[in-house]
PDB file of C-alpha atoms and ligand atoms in Angstrom:
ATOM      1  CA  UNK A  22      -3.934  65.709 -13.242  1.00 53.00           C
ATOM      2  CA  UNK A  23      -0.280  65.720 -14.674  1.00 60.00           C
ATOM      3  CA  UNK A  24      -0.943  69.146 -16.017  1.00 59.00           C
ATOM      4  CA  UNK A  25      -1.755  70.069 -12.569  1.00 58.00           C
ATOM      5  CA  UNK A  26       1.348  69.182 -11.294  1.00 58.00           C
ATOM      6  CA  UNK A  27       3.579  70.168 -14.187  1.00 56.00           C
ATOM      7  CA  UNK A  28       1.865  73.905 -13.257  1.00 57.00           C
ATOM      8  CA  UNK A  29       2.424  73.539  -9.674  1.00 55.00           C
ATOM      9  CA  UNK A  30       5.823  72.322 -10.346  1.00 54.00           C
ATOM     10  CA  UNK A  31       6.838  75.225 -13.050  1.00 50.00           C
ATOM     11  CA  UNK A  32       5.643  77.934 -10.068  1.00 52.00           C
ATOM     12  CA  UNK A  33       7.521  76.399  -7.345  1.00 53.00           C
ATOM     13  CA  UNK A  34      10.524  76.750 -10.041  1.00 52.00           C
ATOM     14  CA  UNK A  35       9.881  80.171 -10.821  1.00 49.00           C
ATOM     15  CA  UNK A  36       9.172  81.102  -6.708  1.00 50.00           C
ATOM     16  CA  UNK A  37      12.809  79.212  -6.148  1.00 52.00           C
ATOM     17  CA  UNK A  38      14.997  80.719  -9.014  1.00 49.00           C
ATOM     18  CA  UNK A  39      14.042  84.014  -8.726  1.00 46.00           C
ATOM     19  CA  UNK A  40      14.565  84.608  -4.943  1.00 51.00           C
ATOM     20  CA  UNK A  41      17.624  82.527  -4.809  1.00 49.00           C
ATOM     21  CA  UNK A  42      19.692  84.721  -7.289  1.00 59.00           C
ATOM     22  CA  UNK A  43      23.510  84.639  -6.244  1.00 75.00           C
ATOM     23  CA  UNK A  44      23.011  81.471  -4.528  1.00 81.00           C
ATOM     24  CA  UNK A  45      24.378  78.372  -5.979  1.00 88.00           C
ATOM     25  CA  UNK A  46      21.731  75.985  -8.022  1.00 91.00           C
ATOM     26  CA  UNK A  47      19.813  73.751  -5.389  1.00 96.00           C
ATOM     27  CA  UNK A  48      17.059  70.761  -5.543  1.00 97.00           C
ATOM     28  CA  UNK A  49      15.010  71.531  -3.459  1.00 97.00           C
ATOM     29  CA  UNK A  50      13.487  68.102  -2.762  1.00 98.00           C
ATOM     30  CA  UNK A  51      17.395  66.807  -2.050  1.00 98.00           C
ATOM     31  CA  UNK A  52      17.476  69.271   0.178  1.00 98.00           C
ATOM     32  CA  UNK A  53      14.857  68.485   2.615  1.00 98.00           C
ATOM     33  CA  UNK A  54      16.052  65.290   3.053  1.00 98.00           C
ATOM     34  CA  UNK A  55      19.458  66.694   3.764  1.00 98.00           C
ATOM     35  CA  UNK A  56      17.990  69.466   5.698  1.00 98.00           C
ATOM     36  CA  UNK A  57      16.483  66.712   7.992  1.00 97.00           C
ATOM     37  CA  UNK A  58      18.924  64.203   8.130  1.00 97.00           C
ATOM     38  CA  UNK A  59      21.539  66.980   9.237  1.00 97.00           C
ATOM     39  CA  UNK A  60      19.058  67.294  11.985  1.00 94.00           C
ATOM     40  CA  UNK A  61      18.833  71.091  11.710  1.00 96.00           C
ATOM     41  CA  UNK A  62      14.680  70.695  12.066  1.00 95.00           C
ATOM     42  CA  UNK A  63      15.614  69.739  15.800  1.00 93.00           C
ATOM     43  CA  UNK A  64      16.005  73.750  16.511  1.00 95.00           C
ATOM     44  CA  UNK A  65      14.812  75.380  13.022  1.00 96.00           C
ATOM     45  CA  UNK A  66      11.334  73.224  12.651  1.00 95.00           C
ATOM     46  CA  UNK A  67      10.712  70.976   9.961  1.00 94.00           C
ATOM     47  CA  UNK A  68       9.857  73.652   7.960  1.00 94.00           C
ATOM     48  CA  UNK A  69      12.042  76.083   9.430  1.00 95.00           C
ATOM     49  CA  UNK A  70       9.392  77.985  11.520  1.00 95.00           C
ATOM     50  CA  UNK A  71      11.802  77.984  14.202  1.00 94.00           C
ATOM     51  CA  UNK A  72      11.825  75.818  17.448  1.00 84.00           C
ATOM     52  CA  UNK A  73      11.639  78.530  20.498  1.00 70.00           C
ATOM     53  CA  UNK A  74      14.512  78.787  22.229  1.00 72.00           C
ATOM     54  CA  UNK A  75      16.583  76.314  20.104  1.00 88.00           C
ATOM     55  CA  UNK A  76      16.540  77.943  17.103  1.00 94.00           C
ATOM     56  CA  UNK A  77      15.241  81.027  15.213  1.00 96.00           C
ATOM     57  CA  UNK A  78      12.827  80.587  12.555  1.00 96.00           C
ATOM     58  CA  UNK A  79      15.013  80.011   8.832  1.00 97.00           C
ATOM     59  CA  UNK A  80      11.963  80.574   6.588  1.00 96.00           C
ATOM     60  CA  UNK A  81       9.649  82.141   4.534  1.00 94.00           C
ATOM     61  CA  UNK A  82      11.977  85.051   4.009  1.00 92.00           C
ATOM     62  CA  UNK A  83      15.377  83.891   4.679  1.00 96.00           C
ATOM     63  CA  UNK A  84      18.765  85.090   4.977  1.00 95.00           C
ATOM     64  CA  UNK A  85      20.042  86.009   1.350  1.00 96.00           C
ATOM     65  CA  UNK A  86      22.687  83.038   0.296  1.00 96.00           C
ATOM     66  CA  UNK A  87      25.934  84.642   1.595  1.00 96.00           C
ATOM     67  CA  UNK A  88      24.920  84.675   4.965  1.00 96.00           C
ATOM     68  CA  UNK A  89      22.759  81.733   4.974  1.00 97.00           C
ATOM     69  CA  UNK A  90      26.168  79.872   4.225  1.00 97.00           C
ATOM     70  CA  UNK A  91      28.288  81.849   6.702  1.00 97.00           C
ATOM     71  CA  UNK A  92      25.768  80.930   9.351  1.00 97.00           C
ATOM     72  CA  UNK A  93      25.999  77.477   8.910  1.00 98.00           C
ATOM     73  CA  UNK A  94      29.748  77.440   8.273  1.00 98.00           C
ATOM     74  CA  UNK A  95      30.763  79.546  11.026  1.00 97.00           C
ATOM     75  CA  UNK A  96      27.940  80.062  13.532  1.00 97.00           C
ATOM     76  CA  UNK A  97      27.747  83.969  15.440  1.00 96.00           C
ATOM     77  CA  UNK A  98      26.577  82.116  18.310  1.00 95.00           C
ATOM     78  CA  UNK A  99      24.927  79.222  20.252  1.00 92.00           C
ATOM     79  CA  UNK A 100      24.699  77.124  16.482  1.00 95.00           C
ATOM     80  CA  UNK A 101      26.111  73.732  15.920  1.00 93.00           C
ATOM     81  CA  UNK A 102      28.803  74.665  12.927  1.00 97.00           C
ATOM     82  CA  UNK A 103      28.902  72.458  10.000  1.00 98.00           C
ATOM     83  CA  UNK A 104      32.171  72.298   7.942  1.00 98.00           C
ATOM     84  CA  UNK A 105      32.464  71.237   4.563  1.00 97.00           C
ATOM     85  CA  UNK A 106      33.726  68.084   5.474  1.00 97.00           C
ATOM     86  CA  UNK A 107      30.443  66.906   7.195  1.00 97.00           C
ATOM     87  CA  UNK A 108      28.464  68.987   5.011  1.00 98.00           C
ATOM     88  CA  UNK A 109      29.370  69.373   1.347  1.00 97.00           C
ATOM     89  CA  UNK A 110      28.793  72.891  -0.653  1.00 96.00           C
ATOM     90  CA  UNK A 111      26.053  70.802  -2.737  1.00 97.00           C
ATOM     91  CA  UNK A 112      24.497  69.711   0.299  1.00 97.00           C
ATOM     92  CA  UNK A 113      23.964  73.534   1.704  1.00 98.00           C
ATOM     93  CA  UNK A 114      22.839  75.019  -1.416  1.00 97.00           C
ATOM     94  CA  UNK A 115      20.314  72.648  -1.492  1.00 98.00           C
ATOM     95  CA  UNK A 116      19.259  72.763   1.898  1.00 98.00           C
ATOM     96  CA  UNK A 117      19.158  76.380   0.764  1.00 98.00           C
ATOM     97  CA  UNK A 118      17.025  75.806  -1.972  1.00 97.00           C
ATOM     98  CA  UNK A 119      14.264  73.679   0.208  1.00 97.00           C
ATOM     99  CA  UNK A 120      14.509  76.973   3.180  1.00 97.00           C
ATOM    100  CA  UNK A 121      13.274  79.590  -0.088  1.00 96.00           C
ATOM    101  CA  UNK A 122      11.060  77.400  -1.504  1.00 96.00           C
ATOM    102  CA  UNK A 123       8.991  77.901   1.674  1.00 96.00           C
ATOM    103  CA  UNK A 124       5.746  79.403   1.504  1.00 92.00           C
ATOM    104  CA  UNK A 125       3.965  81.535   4.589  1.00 90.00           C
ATOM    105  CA  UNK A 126       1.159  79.113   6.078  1.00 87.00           C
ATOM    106  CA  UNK A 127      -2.649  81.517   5.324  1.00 88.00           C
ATOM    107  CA  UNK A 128      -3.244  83.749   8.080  1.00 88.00           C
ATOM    108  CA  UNK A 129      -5.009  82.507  10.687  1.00 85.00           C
ATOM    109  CA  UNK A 130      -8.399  84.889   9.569  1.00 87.00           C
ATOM    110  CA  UNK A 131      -8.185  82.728   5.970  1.00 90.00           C
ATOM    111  CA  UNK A 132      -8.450  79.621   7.889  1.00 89.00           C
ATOM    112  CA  UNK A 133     -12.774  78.654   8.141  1.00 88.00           C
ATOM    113  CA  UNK A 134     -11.660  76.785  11.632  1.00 87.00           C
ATOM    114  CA  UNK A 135     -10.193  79.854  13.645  1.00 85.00           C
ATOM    115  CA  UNK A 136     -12.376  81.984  12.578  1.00 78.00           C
ATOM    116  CA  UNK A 137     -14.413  81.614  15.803  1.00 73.00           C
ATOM    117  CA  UNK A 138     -11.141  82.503  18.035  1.00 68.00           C
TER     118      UNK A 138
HETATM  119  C1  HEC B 225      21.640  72.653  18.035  1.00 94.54           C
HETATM  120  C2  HEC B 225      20.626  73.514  17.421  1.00 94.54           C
HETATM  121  C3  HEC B 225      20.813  73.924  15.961  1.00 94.54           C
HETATM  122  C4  HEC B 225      20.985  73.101  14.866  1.00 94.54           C
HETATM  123  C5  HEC B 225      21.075  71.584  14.834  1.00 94.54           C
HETATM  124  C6  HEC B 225      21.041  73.979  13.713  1.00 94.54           C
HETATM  125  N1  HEC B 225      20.915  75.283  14.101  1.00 94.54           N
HETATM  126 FE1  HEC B 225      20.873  76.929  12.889  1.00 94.54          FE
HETATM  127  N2  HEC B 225      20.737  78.150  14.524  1.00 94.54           N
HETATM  128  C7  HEC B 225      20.689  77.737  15.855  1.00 94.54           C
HETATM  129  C8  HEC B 225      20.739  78.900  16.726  1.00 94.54           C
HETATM  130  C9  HEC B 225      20.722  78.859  18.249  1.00 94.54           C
HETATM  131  C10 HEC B 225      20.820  80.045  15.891  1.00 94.54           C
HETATM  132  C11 HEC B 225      20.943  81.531  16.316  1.00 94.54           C
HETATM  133  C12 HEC B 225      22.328  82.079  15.980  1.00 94.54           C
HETATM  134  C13 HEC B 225      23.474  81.327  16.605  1.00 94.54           C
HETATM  135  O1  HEC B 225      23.355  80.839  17.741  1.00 94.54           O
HETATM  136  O2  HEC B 225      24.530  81.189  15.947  1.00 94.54           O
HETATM  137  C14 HEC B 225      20.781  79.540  14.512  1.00 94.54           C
HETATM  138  C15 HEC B 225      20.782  80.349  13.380  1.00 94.54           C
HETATM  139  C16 HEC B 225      20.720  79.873  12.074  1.00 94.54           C
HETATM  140  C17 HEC B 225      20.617  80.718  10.905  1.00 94.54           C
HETATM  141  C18 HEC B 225      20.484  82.225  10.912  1.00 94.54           C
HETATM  142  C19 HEC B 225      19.019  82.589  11.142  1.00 94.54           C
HETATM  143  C20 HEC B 225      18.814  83.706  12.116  1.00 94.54           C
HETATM  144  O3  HEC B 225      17.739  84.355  12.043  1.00 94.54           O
HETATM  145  O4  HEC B 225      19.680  83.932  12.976  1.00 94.54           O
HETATM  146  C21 HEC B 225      20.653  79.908   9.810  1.00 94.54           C
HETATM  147  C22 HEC B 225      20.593  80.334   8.348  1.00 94.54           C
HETATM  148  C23 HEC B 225      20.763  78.540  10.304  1.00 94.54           C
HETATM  149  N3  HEC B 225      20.792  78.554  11.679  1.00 94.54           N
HETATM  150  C24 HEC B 225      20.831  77.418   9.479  1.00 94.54           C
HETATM  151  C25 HEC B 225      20.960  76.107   9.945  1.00 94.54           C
HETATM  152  C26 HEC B 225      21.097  74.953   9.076  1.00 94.54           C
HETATM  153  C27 HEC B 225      21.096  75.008   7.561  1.00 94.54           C
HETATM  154  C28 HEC B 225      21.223  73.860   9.898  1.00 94.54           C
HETATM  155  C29 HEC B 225      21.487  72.401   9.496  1.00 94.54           C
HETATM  156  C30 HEC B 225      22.573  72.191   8.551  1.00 94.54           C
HETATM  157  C31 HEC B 225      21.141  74.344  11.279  1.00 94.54           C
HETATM  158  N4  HEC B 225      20.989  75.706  11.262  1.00 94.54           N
HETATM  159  C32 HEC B 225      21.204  73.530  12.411  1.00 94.54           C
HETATM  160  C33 HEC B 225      20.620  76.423  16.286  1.00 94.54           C
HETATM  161  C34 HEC B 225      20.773  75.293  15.483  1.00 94.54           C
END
């Protein structure tokens, strides 16, 4: 059981640190909470699979760290910006740590239920 999670714990690390190279080190269980009490799942999703029109989709495969950051500190567009002051450079990187530690959902022909569809 604990050696189950210790695995599944190790990967995640692995899966996290090696696609987040540049970026700044990030818990990625801080930064869920912070990802939703920053409210960004209202228009990214709670797991950043986007929200239609509000927002595009943030993960799997997100922007590389610089501009993930720039987004979110100076938005190109319709996006809320969030300055340092309401959002500390700890806070981001690990709200940037939670976004790559993502993983795509099975496709829908791996999941018994749709197969029928
Ligand atoms: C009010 C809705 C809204 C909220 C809240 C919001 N975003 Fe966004 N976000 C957008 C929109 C719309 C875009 C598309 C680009 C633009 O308008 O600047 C975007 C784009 C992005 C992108 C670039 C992705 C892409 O494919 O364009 C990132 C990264 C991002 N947001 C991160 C965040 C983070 C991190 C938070 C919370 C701290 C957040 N956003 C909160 C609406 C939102």
């Amino acid at each position: 059981m604990h050696l189950i999670t210790i695995a599944v714990a190790g990967s995640m690390f692995f899966a996290v640190a090696a696609q987040a190279q540049n970026a700044p080190g990030g818990s990625a269980e801080r930064g869920e909470k912070i990802y939703l009490h920053q409210m960004c799942h209202n228009c990214h999703g709670t797991v950043g699979q986007g929200g239609g029109v509000a927002g595009p989709k943030l993960a799997p495969n997100p922007f590389p760290w610089g501009a993930f950051a720039q987004q979110t500190r100076k938005p190109r567009q319709a996006m809320t910006p969030y300055s340092e002051k309401v959002l500390p450079e700890q806070d981001l990187a690990d709200i940037y740590a939670y976004i790559v530690s993502i993983k795509p959902g099975p496709a829908a022909k791996d999941i018994p239920l749709l197969s029928g569809f």
